[in-house]
mmCIF file with all atom_site columns, C-alpha atoms in Angstrom:
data_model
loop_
_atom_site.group_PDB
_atom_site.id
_atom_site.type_symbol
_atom_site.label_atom_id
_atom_site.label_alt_id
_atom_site.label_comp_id
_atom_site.label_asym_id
_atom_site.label_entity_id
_atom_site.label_seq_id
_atom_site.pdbx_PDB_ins_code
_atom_site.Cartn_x
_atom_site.Cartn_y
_atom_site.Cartn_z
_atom_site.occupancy
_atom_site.B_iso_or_equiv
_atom_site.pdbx_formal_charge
_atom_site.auth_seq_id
_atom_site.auth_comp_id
_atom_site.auth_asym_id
_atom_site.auth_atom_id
_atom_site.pdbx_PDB_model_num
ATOM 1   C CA . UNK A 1 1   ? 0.000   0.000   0.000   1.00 0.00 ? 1   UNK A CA 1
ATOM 2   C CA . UNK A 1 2   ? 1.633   3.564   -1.262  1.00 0.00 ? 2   UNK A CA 1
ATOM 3   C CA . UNK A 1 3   ? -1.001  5.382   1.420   1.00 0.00 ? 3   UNK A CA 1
ATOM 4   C CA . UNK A 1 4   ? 1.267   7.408   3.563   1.00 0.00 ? 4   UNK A CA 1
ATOM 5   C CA . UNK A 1 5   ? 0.325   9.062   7.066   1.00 0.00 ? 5   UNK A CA 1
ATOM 6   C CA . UNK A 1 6   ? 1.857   12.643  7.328   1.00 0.00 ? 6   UNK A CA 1
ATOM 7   C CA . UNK A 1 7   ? 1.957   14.609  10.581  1.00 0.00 ? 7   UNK A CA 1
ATOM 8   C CA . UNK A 1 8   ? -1.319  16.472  11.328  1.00 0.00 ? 8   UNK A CA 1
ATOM 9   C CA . UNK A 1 9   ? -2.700  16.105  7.630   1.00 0.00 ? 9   UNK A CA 1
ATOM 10  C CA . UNK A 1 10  ? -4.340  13.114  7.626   1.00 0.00 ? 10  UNK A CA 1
ATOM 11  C CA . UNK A 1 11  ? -3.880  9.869   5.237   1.00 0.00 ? 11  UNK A CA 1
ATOM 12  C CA . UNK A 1 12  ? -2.914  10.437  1.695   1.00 0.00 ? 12  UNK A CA 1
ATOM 13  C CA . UNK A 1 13  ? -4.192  8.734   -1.226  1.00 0.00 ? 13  UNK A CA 1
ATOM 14  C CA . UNK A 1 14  ? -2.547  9.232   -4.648  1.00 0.00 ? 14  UNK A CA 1
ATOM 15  C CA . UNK A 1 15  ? -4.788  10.474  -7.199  1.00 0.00 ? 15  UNK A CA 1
ATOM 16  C CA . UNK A 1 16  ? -5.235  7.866   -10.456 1.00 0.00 ? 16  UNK A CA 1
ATOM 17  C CA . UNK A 1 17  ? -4.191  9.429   -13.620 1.00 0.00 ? 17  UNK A CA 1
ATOM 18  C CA . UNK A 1 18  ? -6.007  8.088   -16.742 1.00 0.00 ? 18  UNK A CA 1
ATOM 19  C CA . UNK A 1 19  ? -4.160  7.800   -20.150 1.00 0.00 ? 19  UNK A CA 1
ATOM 20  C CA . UNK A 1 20  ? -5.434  9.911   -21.888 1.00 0.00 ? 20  UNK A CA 1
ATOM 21  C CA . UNK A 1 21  ? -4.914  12.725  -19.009 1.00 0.00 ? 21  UNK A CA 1
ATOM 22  C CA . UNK A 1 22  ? -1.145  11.910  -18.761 1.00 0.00 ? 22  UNK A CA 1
ATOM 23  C CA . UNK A 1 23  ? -0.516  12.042  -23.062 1.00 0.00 ? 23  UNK A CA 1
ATOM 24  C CA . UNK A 1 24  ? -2.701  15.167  -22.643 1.00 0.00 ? 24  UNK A CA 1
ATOM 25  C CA . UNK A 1 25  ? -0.147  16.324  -19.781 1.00 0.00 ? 25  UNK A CA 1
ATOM 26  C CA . UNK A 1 26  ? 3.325   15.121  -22.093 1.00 0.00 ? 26  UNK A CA 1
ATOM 27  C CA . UNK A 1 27  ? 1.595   16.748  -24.964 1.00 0.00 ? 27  UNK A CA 1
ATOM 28  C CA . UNK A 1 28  ? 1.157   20.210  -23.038 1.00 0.00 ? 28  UNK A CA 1
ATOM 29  C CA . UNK A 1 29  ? 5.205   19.766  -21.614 1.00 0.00 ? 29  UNK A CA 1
ATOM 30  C CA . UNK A 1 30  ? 6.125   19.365  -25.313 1.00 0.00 ? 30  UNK A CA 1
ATOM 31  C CA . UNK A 1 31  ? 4.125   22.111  -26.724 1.00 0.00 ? 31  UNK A CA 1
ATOM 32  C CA . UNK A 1 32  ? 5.745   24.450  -23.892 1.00 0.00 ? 32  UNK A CA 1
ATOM 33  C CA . UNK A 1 33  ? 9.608   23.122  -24.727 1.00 0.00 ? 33  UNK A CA 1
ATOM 34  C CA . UNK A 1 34  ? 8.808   23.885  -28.525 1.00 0.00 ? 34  UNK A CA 1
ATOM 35  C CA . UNK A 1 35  ? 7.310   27.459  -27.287 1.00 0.00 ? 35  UNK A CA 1
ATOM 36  C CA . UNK A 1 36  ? 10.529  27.956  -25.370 1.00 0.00 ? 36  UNK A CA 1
ATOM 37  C CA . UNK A 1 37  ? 12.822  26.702  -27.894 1.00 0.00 ? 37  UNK A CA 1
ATOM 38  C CA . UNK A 1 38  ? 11.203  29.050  -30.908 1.00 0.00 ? 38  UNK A CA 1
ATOM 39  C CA . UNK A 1 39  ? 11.036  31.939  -28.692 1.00 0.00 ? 39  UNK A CA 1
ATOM 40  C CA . UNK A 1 40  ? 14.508  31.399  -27.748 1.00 0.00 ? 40  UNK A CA 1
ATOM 41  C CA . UNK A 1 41  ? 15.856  30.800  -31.099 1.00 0.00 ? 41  UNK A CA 1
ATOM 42  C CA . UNK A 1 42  ? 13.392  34.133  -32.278 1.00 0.00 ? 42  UNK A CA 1
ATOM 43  C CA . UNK A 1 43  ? 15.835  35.899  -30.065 1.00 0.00 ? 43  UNK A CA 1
ATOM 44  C CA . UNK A 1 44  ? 19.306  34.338  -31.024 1.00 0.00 ? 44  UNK A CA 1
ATOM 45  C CA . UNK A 1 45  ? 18.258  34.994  -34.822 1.00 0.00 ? 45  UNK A CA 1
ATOM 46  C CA . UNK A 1 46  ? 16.977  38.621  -34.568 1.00 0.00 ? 46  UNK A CA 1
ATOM 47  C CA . UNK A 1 47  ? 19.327  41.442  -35.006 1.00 0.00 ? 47  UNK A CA 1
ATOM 48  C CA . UNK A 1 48  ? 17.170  45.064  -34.649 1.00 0.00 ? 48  UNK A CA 1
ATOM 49  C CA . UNK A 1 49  ? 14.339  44.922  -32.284 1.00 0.00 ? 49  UNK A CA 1
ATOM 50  C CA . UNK A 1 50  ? 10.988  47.028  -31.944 1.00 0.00 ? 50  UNK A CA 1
ATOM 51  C CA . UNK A 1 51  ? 9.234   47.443  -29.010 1.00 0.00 ? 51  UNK A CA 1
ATOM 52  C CA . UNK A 1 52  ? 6.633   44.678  -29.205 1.00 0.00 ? 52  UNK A CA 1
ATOM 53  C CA . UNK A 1 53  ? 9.484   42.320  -30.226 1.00 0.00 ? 53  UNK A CA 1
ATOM 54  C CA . UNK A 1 54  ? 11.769  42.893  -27.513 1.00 0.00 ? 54  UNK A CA 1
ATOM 55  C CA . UNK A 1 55  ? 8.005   42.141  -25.157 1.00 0.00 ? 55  UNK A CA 1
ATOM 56  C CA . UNK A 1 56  ? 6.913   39.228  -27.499 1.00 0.00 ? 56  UNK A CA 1
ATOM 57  C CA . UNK A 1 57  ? 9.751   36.268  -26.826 1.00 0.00 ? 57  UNK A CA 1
ATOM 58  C CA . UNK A 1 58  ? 10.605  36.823  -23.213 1.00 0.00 ? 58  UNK A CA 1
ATOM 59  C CA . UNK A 1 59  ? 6.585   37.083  -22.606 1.00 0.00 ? 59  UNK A CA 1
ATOM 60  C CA . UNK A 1 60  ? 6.137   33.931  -24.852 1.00 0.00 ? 60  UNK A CA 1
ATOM 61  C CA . UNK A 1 61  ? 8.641   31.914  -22.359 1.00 0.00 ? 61  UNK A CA 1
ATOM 62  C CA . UNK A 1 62  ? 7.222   33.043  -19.157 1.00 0.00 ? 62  UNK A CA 1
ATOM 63  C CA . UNK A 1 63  ? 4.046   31.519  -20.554 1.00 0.00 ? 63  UNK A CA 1
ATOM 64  C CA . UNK A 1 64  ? 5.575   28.508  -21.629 1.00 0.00 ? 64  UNK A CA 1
ATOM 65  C CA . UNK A 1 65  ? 7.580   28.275  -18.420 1.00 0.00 ? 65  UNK A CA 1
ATOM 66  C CA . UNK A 1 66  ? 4.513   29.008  -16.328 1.00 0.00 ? 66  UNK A CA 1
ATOM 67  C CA . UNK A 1 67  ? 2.530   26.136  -18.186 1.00 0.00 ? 67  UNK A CA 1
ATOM 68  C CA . UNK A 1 68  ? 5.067   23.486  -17.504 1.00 0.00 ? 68  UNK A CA 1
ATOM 69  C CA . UNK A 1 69  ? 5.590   24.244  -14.311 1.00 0.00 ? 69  UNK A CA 1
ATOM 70  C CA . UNK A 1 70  ? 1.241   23.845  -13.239 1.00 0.00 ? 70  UNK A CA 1
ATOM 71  C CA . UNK A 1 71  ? 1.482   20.524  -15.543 1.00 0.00 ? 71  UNK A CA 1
ATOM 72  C CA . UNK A 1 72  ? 3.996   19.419  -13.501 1.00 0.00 ? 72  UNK A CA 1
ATOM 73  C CA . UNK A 1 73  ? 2.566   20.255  -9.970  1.00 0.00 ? 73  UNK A CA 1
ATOM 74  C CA . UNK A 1 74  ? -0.277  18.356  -11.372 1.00 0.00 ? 74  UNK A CA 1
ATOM 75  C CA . UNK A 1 75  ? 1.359   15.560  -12.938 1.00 0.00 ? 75  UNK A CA 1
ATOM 76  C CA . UNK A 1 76  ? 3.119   15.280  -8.888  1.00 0.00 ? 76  UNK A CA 1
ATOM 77  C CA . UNK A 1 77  ? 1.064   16.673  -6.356  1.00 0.00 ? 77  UNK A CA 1
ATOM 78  C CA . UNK A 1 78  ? -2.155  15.337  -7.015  1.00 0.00 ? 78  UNK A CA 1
ATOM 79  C CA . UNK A 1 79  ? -3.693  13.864  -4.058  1.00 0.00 ? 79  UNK A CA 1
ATOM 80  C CA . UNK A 1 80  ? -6.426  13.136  -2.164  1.00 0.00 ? 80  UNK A CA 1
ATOM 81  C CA . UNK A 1 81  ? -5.879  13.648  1.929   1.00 0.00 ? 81  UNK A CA 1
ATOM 82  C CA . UNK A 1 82  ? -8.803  12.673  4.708   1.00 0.00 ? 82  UNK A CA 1
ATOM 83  C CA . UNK A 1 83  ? -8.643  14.111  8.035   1.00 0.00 ? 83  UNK A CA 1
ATOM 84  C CA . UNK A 1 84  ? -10.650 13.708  10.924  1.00 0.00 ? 84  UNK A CA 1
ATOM 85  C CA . UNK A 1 85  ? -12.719 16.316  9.805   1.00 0.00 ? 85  UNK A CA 1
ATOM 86  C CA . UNK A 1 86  ? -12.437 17.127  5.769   1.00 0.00 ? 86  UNK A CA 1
ATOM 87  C CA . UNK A 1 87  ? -11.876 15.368  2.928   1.00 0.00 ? 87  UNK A CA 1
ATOM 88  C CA . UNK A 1 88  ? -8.952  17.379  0.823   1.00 0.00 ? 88  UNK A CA 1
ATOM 89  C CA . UNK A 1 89  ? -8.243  17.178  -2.951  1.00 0.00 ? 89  UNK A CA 1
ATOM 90  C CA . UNK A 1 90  ? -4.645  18.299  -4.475  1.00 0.00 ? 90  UNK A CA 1
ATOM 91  C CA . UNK A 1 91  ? -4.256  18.935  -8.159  1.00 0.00 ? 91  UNK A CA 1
ATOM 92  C CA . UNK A 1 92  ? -0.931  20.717  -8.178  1.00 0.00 ? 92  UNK A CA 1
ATOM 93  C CA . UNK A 1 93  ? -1.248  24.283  -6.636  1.00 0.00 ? 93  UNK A CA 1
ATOM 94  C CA . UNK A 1 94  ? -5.101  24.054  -7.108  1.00 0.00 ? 94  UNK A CA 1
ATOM 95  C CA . UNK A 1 95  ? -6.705  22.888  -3.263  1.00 0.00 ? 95  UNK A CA 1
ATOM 96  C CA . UNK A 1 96  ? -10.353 22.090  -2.092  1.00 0.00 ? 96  UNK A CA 1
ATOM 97  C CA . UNK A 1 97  ? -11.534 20.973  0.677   1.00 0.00 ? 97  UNK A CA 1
ATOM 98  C CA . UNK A 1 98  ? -14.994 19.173  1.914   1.00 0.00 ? 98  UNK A CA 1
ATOM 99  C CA . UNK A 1 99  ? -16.766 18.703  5.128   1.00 0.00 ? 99  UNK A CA 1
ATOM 100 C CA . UNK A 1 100 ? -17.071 15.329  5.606   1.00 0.00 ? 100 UNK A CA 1
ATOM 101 C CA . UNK A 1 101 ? -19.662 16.161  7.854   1.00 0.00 ? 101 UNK A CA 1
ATOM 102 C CA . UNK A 1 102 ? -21.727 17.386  5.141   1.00 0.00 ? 102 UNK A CA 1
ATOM 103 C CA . UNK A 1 103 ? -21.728 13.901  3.332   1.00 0.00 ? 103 UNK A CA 1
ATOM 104 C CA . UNK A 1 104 ? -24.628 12.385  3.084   1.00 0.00 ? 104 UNK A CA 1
ATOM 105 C CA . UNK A 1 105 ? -23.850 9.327   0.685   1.00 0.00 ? 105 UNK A CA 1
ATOM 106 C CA . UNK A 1 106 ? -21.245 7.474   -0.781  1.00 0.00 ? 106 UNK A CA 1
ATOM 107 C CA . UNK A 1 107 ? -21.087 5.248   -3.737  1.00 0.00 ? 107 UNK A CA 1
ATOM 108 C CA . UNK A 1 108 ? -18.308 3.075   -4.742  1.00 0.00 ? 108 UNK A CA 1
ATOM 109 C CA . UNK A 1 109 ? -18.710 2.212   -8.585  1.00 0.00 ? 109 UNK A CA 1
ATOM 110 C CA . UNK A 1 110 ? -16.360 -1.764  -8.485  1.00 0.00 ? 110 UNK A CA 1
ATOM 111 C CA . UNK A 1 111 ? -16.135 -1.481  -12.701 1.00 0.00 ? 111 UNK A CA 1
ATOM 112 C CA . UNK A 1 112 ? -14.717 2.036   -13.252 1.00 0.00 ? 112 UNK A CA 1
ATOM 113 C CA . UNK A 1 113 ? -13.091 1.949   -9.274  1.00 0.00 ? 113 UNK A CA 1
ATOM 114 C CA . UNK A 1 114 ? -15.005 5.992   -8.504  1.00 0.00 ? 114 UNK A CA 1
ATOM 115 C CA . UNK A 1 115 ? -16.097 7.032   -5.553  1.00 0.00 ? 115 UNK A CA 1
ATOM 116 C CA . UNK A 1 116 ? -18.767 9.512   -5.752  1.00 0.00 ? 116 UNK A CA 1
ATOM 117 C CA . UNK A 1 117 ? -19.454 11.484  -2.876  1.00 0.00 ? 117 UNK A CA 1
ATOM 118 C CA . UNK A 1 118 ? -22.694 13.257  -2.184  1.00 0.00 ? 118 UNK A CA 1
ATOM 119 C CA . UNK A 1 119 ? -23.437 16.423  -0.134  1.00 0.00 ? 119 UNK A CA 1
ATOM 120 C CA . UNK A 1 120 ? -26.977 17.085  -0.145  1.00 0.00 ? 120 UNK A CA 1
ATOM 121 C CA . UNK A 1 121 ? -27.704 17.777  -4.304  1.00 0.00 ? 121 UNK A CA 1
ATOM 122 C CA . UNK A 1 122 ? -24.347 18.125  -5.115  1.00 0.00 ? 122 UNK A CA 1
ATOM 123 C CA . UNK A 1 123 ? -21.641 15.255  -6.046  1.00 0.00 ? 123 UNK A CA 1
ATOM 124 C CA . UNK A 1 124 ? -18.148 14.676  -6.235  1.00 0.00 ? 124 UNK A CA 1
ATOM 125 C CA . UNK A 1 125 ? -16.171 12.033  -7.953  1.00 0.00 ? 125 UNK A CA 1
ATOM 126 C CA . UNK A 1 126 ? -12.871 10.731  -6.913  1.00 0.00 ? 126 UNK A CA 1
ATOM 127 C CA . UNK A 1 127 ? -10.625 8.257   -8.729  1.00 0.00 ? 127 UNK A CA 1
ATOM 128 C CA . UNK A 1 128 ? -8.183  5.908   -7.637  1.00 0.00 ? 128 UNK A CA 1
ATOM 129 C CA . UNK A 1 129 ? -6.909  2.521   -7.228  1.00 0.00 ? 129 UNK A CA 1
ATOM 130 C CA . UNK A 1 130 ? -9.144  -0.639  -6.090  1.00 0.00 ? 130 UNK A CA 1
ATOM 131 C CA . UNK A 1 131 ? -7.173  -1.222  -2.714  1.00 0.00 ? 131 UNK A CA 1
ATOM 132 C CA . UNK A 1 132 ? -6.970  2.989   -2.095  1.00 0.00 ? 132 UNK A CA 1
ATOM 133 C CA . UNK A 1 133 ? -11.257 3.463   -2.767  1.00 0.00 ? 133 UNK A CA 1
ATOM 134 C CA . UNK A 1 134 ? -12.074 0.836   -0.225  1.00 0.00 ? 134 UNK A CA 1
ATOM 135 C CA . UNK A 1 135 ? -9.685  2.275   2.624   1.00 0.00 ? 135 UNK A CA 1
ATOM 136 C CA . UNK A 1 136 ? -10.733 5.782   1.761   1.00 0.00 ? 136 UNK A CA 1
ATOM 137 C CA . UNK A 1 137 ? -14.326 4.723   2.037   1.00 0.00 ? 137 UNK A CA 1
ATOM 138 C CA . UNK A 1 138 ? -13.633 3.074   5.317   1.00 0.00 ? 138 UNK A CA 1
ATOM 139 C CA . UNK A 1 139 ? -11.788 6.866   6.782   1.00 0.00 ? 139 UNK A CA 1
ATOM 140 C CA . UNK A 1 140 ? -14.902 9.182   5.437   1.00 0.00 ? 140 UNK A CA 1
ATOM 141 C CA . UNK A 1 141 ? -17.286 6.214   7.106   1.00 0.00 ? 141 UNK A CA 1
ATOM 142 C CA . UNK A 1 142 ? -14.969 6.473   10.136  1.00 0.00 ? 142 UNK A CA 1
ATOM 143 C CA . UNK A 1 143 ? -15.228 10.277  10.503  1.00 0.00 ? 143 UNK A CA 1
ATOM 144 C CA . UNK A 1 144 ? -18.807 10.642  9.616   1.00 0.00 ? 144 UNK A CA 1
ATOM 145 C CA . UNK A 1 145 ? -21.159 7.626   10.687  1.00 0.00 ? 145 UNK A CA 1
ATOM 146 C CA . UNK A 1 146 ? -23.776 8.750   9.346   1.00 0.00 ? 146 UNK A CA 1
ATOM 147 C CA . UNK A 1 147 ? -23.098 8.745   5.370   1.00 0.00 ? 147 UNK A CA 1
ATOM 148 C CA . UNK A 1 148 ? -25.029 6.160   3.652   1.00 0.00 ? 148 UNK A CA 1
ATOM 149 C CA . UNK A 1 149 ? -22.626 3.881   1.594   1.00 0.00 ? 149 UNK A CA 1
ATOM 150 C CA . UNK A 1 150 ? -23.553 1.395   -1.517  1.00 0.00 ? 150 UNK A CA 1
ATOM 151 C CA . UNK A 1 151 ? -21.826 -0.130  -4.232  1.00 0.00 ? 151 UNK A CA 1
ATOM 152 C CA . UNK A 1 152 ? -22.515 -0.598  -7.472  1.00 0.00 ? 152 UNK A CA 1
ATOM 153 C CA . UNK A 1 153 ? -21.003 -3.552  -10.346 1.00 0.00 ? 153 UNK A CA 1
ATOM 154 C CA . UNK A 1 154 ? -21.967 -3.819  -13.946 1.00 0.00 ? 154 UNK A CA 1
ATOM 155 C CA . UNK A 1 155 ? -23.449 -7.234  -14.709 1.00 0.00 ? 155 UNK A CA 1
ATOM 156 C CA . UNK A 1 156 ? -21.895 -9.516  -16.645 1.00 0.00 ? 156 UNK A CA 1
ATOM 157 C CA . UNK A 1 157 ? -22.957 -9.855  -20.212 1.00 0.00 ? 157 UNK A CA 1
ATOM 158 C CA . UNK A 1 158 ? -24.019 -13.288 -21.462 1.00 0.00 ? 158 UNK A CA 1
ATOM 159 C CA . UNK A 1 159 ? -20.962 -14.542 -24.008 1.00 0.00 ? 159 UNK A CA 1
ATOM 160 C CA . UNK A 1 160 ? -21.420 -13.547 -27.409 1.00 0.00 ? 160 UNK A CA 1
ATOM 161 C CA . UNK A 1 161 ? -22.536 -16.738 -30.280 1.00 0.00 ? 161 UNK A CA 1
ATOM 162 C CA . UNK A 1 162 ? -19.891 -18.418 -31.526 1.00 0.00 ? 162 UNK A CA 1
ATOM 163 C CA . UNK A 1 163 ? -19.681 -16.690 -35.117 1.00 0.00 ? 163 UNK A CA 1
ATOM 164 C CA . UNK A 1 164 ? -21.978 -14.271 -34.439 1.00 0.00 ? 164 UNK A CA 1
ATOM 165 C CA . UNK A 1 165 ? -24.497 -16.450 -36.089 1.00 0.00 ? 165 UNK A CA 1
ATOM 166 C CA . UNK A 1 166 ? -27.881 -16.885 -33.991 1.00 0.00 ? 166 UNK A CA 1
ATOM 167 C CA . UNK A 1 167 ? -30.720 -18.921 -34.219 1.00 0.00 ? 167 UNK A CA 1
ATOM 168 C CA . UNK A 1 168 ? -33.590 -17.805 -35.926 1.00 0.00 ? 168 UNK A CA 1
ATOM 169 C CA . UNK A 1 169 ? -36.811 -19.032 -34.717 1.00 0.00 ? 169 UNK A CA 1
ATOM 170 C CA . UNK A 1 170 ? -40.040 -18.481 -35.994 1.00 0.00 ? 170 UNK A CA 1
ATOM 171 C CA . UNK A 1 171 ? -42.698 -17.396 -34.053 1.00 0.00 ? 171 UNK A CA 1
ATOM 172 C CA . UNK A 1 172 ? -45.790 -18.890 -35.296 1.00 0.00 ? 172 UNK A CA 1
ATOM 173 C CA . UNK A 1 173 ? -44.295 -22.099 -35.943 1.00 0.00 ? 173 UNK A CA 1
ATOM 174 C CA . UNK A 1 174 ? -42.066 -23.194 -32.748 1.00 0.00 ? 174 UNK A CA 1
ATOM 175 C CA . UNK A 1 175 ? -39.375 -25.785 -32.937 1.00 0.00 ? 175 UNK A CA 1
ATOM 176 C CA . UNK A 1 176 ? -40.846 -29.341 -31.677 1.00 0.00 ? 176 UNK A CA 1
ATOM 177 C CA . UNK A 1 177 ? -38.905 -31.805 -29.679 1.00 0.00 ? 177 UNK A CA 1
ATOM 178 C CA . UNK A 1 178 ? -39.400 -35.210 -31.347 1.00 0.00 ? 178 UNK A CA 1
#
């Protein structure tokens, strides 16, 4: 188990990243070394400068530089910590935190491994690992007794024909056993 137990902050449960967020993630890193490396070949290659030139490049990197450094946060920091009291969510530099006093149900989905927590109308979804949902589900139970908790599992689907081919019956004319 990669839970760890930090002073005064509660447990920690590493945040699940999906595929598709982490290429989208690598993608944004690449499009911000590119940005950097044009802007900084822009300025190696120009020889007389205007005013929105000389702003243009070094404004074009701090972007660039700004970017990869919230990707990154994300890409490390991203976390989900229970206390006695609050449940709170890490994505980088971006915090939030929720009563857990003010949940009123939790579901565990088994197929897709999400929690969703809800708070009167509202909702909140949490990923993560298998082994992480169920001990996070067993903390928020632990610090508020009175959430309602259920589970949910998609049923299995009856195996497909072999071939694909079915039987065709007809309706007003049953098969009969001889």
């Amino acid at each position: 188990m990669e839970t760890k137990n930090t002073k005064n902050t509660g447990k920690v449960y590493p945040f699940r990243h999906s595929t598709a967020s982490i290429l989208f993630c690598v993608l944004a890193l690449l499009l911000c070394a590119i940005g950097t490396g044009l802007s900084i070949y822009r300025i190696t290659i120009t020889e007389n400068w205007d005013f929105t030139q000389a702003l243009q490049s070094p404004f074009l990197i701090a972007i660039c530089v700004f970017c990869a450094v919230v990707v990154l946060s994300i890409l490390i920091k991203s976390e989900y910590v229970v206390t006695k009291t609050e449940l709170i969510t890490r994505f980088g530099f971006i915090k939030s935190t929720l009563l857990l006093a003010t949940v009123t149900a939790i579901e565990h989905d088994r197929t897709t491994h999400k929690l969703t927590l809800y708070c009167g109308e509202n909702h909140t979804v949490f990923t993560l690992k298998q082994e992480w949902a169920d001990e996070l589900v067993r903390d928020i139970c632990q610090a508020n007794p009175d959430a309602a908790f259920s589970f949910t599992m998609t049923e299995n689907k009856p195996p497909k024909d072999e071939g694909g081919k079915k039987e065709k019956t007809d309706k007003n004319n049953p098969k009969k056993d001889d």
